[in-house]
mmCIF file of C-alpha atoms in Angstrom:
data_model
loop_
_atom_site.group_PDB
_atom_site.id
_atom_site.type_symbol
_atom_site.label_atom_id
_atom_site.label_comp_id
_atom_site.label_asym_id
_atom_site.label_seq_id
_atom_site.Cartn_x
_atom_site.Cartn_y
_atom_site.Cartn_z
ATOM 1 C CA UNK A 1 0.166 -17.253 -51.517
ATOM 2 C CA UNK A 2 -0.460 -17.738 -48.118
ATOM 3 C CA UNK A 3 -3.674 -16.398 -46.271
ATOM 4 C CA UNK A 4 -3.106 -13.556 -44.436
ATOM 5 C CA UNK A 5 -4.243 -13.462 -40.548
ATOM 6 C CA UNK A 6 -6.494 -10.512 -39.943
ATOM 7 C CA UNK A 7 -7.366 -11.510 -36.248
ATOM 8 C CA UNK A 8 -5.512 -9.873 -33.721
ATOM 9 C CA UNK A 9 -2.602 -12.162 -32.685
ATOM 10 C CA UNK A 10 -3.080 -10.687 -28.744
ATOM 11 C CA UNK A 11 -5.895 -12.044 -27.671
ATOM 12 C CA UNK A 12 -4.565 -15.019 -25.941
ATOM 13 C CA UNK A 13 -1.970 -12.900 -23.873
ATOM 14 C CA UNK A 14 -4.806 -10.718 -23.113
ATOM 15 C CA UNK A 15 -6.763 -14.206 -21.899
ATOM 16 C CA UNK A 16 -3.561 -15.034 -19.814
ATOM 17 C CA UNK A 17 -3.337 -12.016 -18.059
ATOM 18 C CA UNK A 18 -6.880 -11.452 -17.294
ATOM 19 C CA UNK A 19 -6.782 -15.284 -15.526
ATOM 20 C CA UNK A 20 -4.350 -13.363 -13.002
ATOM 21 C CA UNK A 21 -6.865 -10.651 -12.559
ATOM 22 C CA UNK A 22 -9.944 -13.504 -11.664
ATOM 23 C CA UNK A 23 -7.979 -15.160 -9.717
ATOM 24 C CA UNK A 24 -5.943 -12.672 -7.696
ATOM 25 C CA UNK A 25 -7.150 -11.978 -4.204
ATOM 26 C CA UNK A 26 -6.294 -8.335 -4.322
ATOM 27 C CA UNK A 27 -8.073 -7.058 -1.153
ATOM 28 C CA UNK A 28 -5.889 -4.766 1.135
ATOM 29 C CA UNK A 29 -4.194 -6.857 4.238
ATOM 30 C CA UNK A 30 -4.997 -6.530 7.118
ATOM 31 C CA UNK A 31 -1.608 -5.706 8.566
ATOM 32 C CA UNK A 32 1.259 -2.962 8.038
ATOM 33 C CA UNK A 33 4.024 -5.217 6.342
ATOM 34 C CA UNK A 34 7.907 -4.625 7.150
ATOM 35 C CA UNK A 35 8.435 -4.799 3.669
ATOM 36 C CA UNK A 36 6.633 -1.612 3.362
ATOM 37 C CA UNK A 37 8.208 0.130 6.707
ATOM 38 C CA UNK A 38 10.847 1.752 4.737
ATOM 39 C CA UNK A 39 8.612 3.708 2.211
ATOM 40 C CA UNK A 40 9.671 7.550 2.772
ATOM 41 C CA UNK A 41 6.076 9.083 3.121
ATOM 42 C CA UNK A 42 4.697 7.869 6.441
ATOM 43 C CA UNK A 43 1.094 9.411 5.026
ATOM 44 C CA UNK A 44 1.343 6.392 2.345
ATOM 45 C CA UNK A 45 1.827 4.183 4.970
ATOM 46 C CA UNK A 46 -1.225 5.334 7.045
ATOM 47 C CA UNK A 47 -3.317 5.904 3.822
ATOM 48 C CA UNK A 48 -2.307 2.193 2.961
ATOM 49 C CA UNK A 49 -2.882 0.813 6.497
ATOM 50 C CA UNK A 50 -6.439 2.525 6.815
ATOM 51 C CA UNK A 51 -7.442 1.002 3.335
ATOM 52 C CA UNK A 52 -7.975 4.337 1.915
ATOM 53 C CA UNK A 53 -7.661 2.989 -1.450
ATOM 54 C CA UNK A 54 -7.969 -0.572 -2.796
ATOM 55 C CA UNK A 55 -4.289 -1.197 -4.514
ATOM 56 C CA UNK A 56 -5.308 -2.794 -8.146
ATOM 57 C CA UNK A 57 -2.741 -4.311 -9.837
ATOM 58 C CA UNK A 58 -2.592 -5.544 -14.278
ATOM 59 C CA UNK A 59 -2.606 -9.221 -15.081
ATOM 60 C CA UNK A 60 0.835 -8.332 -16.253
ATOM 61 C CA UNK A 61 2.421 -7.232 -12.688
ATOM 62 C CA UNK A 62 0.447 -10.063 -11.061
ATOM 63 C CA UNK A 63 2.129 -12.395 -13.854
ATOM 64 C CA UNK A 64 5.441 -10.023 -12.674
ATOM 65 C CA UNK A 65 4.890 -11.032 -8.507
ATOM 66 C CA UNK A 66 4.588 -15.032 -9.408
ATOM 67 C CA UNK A 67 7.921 -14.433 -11.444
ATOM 68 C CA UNK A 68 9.760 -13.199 -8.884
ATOM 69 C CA UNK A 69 8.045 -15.465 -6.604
ATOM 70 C CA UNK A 70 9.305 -18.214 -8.342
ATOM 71 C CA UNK A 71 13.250 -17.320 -7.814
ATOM 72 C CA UNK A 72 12.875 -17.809 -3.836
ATOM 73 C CA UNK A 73 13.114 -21.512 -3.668
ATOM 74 C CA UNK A 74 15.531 -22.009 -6.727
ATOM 75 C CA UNK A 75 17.729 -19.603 -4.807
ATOM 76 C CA UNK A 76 17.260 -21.699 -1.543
ATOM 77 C CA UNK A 77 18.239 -25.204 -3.451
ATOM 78 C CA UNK A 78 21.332 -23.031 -5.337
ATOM 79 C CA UNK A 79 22.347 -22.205 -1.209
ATOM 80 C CA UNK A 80 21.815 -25.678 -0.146
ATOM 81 C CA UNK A 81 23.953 -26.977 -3.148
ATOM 82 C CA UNK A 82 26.728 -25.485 -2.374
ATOM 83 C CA UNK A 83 26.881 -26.661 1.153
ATOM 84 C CA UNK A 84 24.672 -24.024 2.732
ATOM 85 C CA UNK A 85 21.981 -24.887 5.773
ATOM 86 C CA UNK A 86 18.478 -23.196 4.926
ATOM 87 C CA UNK A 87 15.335 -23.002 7.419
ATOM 88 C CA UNK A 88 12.969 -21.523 5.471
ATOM 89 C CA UNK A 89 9.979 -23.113 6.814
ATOM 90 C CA UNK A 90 8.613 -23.011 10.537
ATOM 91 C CA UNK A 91 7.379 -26.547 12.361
ATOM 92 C CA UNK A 92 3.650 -26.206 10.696
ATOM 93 C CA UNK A 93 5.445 -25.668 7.250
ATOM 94 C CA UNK A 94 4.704 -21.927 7.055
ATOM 95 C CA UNK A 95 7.107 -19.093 6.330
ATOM 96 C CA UNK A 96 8.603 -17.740 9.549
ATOM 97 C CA UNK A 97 6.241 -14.583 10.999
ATOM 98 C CA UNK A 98 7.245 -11.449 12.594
ATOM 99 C CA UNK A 99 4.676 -9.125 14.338
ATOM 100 C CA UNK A 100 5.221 -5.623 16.304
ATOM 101 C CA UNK A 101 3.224 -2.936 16.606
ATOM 102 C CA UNK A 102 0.679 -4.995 19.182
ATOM 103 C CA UNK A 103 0.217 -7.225 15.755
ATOM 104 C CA UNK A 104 -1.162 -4.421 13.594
ATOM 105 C CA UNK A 105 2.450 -4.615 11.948
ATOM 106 C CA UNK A 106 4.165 -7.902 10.450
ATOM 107 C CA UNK A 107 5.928 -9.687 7.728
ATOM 108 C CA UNK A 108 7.264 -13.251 6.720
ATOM 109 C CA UNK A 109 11.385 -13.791 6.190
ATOM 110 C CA UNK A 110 12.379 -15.711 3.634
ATOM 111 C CA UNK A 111 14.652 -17.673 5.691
ATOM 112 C CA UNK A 112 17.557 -18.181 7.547
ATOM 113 C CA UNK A 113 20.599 -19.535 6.534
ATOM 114 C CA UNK A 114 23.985 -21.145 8.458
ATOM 115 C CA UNK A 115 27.215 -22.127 7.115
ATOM 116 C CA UNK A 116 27.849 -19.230 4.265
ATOM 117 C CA UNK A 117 31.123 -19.188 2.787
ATOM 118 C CA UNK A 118 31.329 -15.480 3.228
ATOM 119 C CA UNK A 119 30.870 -16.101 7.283
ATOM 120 C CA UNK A 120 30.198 -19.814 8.015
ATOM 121 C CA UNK A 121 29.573 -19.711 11.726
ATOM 122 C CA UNK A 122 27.135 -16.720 11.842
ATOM 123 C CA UNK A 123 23.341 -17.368 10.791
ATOM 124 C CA UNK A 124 21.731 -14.865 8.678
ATOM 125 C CA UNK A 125 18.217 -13.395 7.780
ATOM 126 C CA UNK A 126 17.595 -14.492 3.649
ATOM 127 C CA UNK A 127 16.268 -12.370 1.341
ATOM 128 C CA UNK A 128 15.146 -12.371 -2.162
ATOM 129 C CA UNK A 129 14.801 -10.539 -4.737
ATOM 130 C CA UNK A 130 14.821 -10.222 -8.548
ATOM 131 C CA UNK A 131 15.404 -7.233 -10.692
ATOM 132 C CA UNK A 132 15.143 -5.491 -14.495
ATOM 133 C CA UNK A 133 18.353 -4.518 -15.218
ATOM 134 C CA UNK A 134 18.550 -0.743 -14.085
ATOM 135 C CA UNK A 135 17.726 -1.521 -11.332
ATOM 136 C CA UNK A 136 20.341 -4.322 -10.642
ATOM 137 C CA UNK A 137 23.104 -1.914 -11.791
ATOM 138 C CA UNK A 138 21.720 0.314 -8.911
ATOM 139 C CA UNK A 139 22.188 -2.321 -6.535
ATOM 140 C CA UNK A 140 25.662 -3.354 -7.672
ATOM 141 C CA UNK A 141 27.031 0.397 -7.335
ATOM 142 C CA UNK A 142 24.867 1.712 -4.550
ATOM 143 C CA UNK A 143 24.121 -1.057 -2.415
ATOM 144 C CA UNK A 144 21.020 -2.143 -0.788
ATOM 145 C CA UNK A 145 20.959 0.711 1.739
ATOM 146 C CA UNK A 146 21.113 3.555 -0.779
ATOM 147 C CA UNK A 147 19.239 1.622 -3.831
ATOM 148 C CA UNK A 148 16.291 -0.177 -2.117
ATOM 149 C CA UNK A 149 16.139 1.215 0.952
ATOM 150 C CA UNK A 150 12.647 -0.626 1.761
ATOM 151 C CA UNK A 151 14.913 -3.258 1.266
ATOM 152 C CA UNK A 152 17.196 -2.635 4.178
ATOM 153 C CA UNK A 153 14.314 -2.053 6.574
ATOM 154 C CA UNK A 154 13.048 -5.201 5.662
ATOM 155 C CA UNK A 155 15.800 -7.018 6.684
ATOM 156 C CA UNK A 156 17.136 -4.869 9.279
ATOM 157 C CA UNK A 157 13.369 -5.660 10.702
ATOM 158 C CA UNK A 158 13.265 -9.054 10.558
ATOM 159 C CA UNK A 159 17.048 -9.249 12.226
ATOM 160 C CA UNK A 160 15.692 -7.291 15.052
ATOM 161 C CA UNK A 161 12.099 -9.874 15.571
ATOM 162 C CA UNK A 162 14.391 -12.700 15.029
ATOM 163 C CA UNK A 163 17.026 -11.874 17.245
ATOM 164 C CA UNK A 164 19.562 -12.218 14.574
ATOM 165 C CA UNK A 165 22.406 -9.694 13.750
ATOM 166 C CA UNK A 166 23.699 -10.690 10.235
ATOM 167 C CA UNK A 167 21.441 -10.259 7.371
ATOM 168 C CA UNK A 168 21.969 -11.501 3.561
ATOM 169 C CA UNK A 169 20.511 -10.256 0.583
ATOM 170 C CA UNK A 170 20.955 -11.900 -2.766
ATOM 171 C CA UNK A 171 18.918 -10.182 -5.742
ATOM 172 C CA UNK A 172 18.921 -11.948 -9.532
ATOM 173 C CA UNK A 173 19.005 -9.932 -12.691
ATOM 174 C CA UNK A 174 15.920 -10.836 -14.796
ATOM 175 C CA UNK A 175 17.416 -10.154 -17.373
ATOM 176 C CA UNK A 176 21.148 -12.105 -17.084
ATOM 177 C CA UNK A 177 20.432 -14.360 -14.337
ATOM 178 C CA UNK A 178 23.526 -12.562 -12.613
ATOM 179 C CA UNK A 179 23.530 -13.333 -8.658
ATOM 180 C CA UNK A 180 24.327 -9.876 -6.700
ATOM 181 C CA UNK A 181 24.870 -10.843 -3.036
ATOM 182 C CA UNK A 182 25.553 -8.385 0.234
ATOM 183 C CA UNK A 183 25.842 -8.881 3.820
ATOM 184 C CA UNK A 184 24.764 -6.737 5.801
ATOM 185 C CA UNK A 185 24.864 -6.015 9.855
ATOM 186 C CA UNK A 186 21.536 -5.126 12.417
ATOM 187 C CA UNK A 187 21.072 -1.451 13.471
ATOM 188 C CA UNK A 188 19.472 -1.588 16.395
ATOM 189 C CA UNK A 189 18.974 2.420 16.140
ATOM 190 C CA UNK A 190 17.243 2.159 12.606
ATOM 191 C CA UNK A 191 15.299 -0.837 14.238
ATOM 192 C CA UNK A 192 14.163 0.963 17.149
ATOM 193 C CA UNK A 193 13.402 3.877 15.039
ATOM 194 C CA UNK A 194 11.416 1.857 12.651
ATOM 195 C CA UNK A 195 8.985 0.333 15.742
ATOM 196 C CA UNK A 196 8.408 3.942 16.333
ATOM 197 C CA UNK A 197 7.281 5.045 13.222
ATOM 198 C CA UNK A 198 5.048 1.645 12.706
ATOM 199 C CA UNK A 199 3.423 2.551 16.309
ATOM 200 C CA UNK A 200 3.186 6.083 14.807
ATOM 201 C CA UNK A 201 1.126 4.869 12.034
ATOM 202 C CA UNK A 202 -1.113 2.071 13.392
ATOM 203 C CA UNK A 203 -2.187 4.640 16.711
ATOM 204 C CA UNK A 204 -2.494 7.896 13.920
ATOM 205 C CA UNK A 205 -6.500 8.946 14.007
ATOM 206 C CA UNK A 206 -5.578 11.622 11.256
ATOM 207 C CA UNK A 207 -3.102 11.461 8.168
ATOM 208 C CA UNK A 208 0.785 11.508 8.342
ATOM 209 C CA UNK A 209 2.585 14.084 7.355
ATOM 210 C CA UNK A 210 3.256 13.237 3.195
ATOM 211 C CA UNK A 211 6.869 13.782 1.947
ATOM 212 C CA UNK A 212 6.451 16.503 0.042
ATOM 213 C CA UNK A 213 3.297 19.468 -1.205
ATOM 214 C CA UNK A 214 4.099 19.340 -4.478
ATOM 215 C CA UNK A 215 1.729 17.125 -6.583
ATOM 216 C CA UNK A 216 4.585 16.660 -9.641
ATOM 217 C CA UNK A 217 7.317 15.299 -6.761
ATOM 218 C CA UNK A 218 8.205 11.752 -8.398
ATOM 219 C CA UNK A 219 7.574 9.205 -5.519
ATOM 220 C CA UNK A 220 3.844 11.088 -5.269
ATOM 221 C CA UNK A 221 3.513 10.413 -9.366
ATOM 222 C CA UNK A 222 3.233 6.897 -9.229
ATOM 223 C CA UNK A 223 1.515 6.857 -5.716
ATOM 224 C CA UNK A 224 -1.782 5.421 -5.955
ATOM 225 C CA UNK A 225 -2.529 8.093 -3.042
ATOM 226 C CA UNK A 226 -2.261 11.226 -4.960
ATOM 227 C CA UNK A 227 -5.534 11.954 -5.627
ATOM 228 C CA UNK A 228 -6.237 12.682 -1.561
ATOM 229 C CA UNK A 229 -3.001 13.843 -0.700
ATOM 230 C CA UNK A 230 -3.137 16.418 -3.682
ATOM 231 C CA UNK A 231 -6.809 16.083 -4.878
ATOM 232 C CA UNK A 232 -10.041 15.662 -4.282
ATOM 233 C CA UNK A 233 -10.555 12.021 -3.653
ATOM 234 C CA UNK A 234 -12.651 10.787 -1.093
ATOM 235 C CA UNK A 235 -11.536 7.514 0.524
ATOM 236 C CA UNK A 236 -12.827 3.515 0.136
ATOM 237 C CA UNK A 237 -15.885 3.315 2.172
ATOM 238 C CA UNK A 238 -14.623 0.787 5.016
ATOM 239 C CA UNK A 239 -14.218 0.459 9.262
ATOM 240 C CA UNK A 240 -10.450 1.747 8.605
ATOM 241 C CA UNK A 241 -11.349 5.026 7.592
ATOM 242 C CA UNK A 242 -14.600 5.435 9.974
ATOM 243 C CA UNK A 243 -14.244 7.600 12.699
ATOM 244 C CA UNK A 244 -15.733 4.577 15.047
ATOM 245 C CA UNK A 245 -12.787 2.413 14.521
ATOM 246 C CA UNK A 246 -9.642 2.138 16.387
ATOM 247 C CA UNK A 247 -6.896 0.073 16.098
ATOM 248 C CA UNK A 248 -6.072 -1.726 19.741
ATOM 249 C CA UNK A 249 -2.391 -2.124 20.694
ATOM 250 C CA UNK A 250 -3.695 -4.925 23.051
ATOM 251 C CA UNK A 251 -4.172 -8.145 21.239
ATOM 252 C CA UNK A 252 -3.113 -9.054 18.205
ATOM 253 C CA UNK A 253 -4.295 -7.079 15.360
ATOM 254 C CA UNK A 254 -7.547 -6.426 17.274
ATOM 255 C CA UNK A 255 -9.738 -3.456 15.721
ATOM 256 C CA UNK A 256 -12.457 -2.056 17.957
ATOM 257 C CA UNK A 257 -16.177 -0.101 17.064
ATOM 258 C CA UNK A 258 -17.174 2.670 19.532
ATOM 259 C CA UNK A 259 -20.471 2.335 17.610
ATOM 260 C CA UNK A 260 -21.404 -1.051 18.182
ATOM 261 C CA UNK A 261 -19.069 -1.140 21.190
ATOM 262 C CA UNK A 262 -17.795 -4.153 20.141
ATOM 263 C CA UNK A 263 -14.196 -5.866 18.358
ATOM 264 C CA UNK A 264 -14.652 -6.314 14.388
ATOM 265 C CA UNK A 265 -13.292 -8.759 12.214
ATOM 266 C CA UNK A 266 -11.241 -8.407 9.097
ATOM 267 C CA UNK A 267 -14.406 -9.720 7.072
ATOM 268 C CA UNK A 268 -16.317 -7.084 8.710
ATOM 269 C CA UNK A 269 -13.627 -4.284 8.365
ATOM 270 C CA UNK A 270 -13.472 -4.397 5.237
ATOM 271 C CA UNK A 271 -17.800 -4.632 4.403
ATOM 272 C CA UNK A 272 -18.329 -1.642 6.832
ATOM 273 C CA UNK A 273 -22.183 -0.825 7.631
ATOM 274 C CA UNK A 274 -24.650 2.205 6.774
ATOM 275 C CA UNK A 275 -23.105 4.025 10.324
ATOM 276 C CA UNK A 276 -19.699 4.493 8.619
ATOM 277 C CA UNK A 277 -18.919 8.246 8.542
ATOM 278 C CA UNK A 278 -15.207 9.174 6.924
ATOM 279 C CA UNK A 279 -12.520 10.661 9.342
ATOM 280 C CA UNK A 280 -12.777 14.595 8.998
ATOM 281 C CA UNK A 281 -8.711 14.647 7.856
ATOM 282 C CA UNK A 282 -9.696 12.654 5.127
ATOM 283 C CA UNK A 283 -11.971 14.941 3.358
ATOM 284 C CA UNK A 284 -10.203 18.506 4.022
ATOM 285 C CA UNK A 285 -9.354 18.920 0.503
ATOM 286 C CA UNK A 286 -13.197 19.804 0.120
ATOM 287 C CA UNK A 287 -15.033 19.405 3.384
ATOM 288 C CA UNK A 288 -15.090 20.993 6.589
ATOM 289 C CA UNK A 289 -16.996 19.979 9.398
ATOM 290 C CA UNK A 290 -19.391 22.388 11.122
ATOM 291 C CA UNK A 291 -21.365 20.228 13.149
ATOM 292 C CA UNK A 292 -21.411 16.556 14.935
ATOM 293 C CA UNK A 293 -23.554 14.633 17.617
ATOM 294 C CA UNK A 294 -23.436 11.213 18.761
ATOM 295 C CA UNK A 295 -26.528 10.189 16.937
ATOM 296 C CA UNK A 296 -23.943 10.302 13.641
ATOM 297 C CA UNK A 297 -25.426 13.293 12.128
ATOM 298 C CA UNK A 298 -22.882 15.478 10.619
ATOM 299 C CA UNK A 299 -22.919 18.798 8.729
ATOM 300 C CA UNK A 300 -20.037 19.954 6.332
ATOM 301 C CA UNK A 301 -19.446 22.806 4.326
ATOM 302 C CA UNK A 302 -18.054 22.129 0.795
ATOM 303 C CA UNK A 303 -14.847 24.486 0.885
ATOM 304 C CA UNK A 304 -14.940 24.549 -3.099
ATOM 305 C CA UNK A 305 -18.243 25.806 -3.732
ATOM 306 C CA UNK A 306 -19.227 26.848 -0.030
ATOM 307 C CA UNK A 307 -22.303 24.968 -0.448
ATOM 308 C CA UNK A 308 -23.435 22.795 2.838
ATOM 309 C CA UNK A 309 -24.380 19.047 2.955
ATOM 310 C CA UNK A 310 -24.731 16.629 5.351
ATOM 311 C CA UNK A 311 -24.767 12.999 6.571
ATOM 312 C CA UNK A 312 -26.682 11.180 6.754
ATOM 313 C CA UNK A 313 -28.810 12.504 3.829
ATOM 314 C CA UNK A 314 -25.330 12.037 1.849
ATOM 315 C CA UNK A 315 -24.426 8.485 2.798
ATOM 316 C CA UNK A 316 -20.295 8.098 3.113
ATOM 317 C CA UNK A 317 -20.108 6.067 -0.054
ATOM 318 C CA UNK A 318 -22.036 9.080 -1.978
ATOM 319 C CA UNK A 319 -19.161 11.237 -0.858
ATOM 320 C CA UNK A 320 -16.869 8.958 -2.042
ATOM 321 C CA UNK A 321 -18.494 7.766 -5.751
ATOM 322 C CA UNK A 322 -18.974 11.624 -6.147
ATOM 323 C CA UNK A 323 -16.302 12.728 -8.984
ATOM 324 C CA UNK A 324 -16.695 16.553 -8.487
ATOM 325 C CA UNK A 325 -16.620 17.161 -4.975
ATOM 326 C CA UNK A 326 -18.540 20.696 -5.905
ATOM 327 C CA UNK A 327 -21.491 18.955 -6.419
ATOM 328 C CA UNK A 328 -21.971 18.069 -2.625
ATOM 329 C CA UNK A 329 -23.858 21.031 -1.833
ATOM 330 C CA UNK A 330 -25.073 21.872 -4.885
ATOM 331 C CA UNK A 331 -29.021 22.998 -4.485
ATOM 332 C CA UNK A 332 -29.890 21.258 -7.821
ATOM 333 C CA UNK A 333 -28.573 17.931 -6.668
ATOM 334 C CA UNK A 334 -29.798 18.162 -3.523
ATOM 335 C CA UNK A 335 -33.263 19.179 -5.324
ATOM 336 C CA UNK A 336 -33.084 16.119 -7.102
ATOM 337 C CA UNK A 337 -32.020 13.811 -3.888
ATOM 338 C CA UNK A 338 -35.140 14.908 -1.956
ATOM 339 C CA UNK A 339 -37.485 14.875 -4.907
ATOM 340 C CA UNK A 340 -36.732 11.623 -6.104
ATOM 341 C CA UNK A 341 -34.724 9.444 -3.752
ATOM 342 C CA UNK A 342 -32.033 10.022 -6.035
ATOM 343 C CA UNK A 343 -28.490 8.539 -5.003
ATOM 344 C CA UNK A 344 -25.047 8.902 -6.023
ATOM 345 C CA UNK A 345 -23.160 5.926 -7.144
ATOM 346 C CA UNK A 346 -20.284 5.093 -9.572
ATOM 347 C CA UNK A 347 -22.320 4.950 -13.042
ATOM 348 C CA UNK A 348 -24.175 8.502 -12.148
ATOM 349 C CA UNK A 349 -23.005 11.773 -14.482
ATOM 350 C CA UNK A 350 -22.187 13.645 -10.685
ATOM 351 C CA UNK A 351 -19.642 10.487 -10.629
ATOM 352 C CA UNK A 352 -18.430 9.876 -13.954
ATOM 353 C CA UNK A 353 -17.525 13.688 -14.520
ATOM 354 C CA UNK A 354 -14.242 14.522 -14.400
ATOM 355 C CA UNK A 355 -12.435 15.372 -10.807
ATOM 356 C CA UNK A 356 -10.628 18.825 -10.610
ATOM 357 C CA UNK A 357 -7.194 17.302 -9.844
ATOM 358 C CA UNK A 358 -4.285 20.014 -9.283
ATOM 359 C CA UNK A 359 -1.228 18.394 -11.192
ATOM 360 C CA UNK A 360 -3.354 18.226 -14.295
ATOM 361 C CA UNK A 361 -2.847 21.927 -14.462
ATOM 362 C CA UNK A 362 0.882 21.120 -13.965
ATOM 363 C CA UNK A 363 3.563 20.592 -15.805
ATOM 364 C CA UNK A 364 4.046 17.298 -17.178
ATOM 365 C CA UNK A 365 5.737 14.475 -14.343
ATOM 366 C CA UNK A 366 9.072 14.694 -16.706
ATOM 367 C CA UNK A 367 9.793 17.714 -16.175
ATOM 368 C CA UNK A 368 9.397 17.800 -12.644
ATOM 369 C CA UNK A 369 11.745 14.812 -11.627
ATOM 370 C CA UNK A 370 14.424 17.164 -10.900
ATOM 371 C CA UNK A 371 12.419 19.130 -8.452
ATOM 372 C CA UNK A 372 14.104 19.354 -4.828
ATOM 373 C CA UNK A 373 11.466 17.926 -2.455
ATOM 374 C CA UNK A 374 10.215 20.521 -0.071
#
């Protein structure tokens, strides 16, 4: 009789994945991509742009990315097979870039392609894309412009940097290897519409409006935002959500301190320094500011509990690590702060304790998917 295996049979998939996680460089970029333009809640997009919240992805959707990653230049030799003229690559062997929004905004096409049976003469913007099945089926009834409408501003962005006015969009079925492909014409009204909105989110100094109030609304269920849009959560400690920072529309990407009256670099954007103080909008949920100088002393009062604190005896990141916002304010921990030093960080019980999010009172996300958005 043979010996029965008692040891878990997952541990090297667990191994495999968590190689993706080491080795994943999963820190925010620096720039607003066009393949994010066409996301329907322009408070996402600022949230995402000012770094609000590091975006952590599972060894599994990493594993997912290099997948779909992985189509792009089969795709390219299937064109080229048939007959079909690809750039895909620029003189220094990079990706064609795209930048707008005085560089703050930017993306890289896939490629371009001439000599399509479909239209052989006219050169067209590539791009990629794979797909689970329900999702493909989407694409084959809807079309790109009602199913992935990110999609279409992608492209419709990149024909509009590039000059271009024919666009082609091929997405593969992971699970048949079926080929859907569209073509698809600029709209130089959507374009211009779509530099707007990027200029309205790079120059915003205060959140976006979000798409809709209502914590249970679908696209805010899976939005790694939700707990400041409809919550409590304090933002990522950084120079993109300090009220020094500003983001310059002349240069390229360039990010300014009125603090240290000086430019900053991404390395340094991202570290911050002891002078950061959060953006006021940021912390409304619970915070209110009473009081400001220029010596970056500031006094709120905690709208939950109507308790006061301050900065900078509550440093920015204390604000942020603290779980329960009603504890800012609170004259036992504040008792405790000035009697023994006493911080607030991630592994403290004022951290760990659980936040006093809205939708948890709520009914459950199913239910709600049928909600009109308000």
């Amino acid at each position: 009789m043979a010996a029965v295996l008692k040891k878990s049979q997952h541990d090297t998939v667990r191994k495999i994945f968590r190689i993706y996680e080491e080795k994943a460089d999963q820190a925010p970029r620096p720039h607003l991509g066009a393949s994010e333009l066409g996301h329907s809640c322009e408070r996402h997009l600022w949230l995402s742009f000012r770094w609000a919240k590091k975006p952590e992805f599972s060894g599994k959707i990493l594993r997912l990315f290099e997948s779909g990653n992985r189509e792009e230049p089969r795709l390219i030799e299937n064109l080229r097979a048939i007959g079909v003229e690809v750039w895909d690559r620029d003189e220094n062997g990079q990706q064609f870039q795209y930048k707008f929004a005085g560089g703050h905004g930017g993306g890289s096409m896939d490629g371009v392609a001439l000599g399509l049976p479909e239209a052989p003469k006219t050169p067209h913007v590539l791009e990629f894309k794979t797909a689970n099945q329900k999702s493909f089926d989407s694409m084959v009834k809807d079309g790109v412009k009602k199913s992935k409408p990110q999609h279409w501003t992608q492209m419709n962005s990149y024909m509009g940097l590039a000059g271009l006015d024919r666009a082609f969009y091929m997405m593969v079925n992971k699970n048949t290897d079926e080929i859907h492909c569209e073509r698809l014409e600029f709209d130089l009204d959507k374009f211009n519409a779509d530099m707007q909105k990027a200029g309205r989110v790079v120059t915003a100094t205060e959140p976006l409006s979000k798409v809709s109030e209502d914590p249970a609304w679908f696209e805010c269920g899976w939005c790694r935002h939700k707990g400041m849009c409809h919550g409590t959560e304090a933002p990522a400690v950084n120079c993109r959500t300090c009220i020094h920072s500003t983001a310059e529309l002349d240069g390229d990407g360039r990010w300014s301190c009125a603090w240290h009256k000086r430019d900053l670099s991404v390395a340094e954007q991202r570290a911050g320094c002891e002078h950061h103080r959060h953006m006021p909008r940021m912390l409304e949920r619970f915070a209110q500011v009473v009081d400001a100088d220029m010596d970056g002393n500031i006094s709120y009062t905690n709208t939950i509990n109507g308790g006061a604190f301050s900065q900078p005896a509550y440093t920015s990141q204390e604000i942020t690590d603290c779980g329960p916002k009603q504890m800012l304010g609170d004259e036992f921990v504040a008792a405790i702060k000035e009697e023994f030093g006493a911080s607030i960080v991630p592994s403290s019980p004022f951290a760990d304790m659980k936040d006093d999010l809205p939708w948890e009172e709520k009914a459950p996300v199913k239910k709600a998917w049928s909600r009109k958005k308000k």
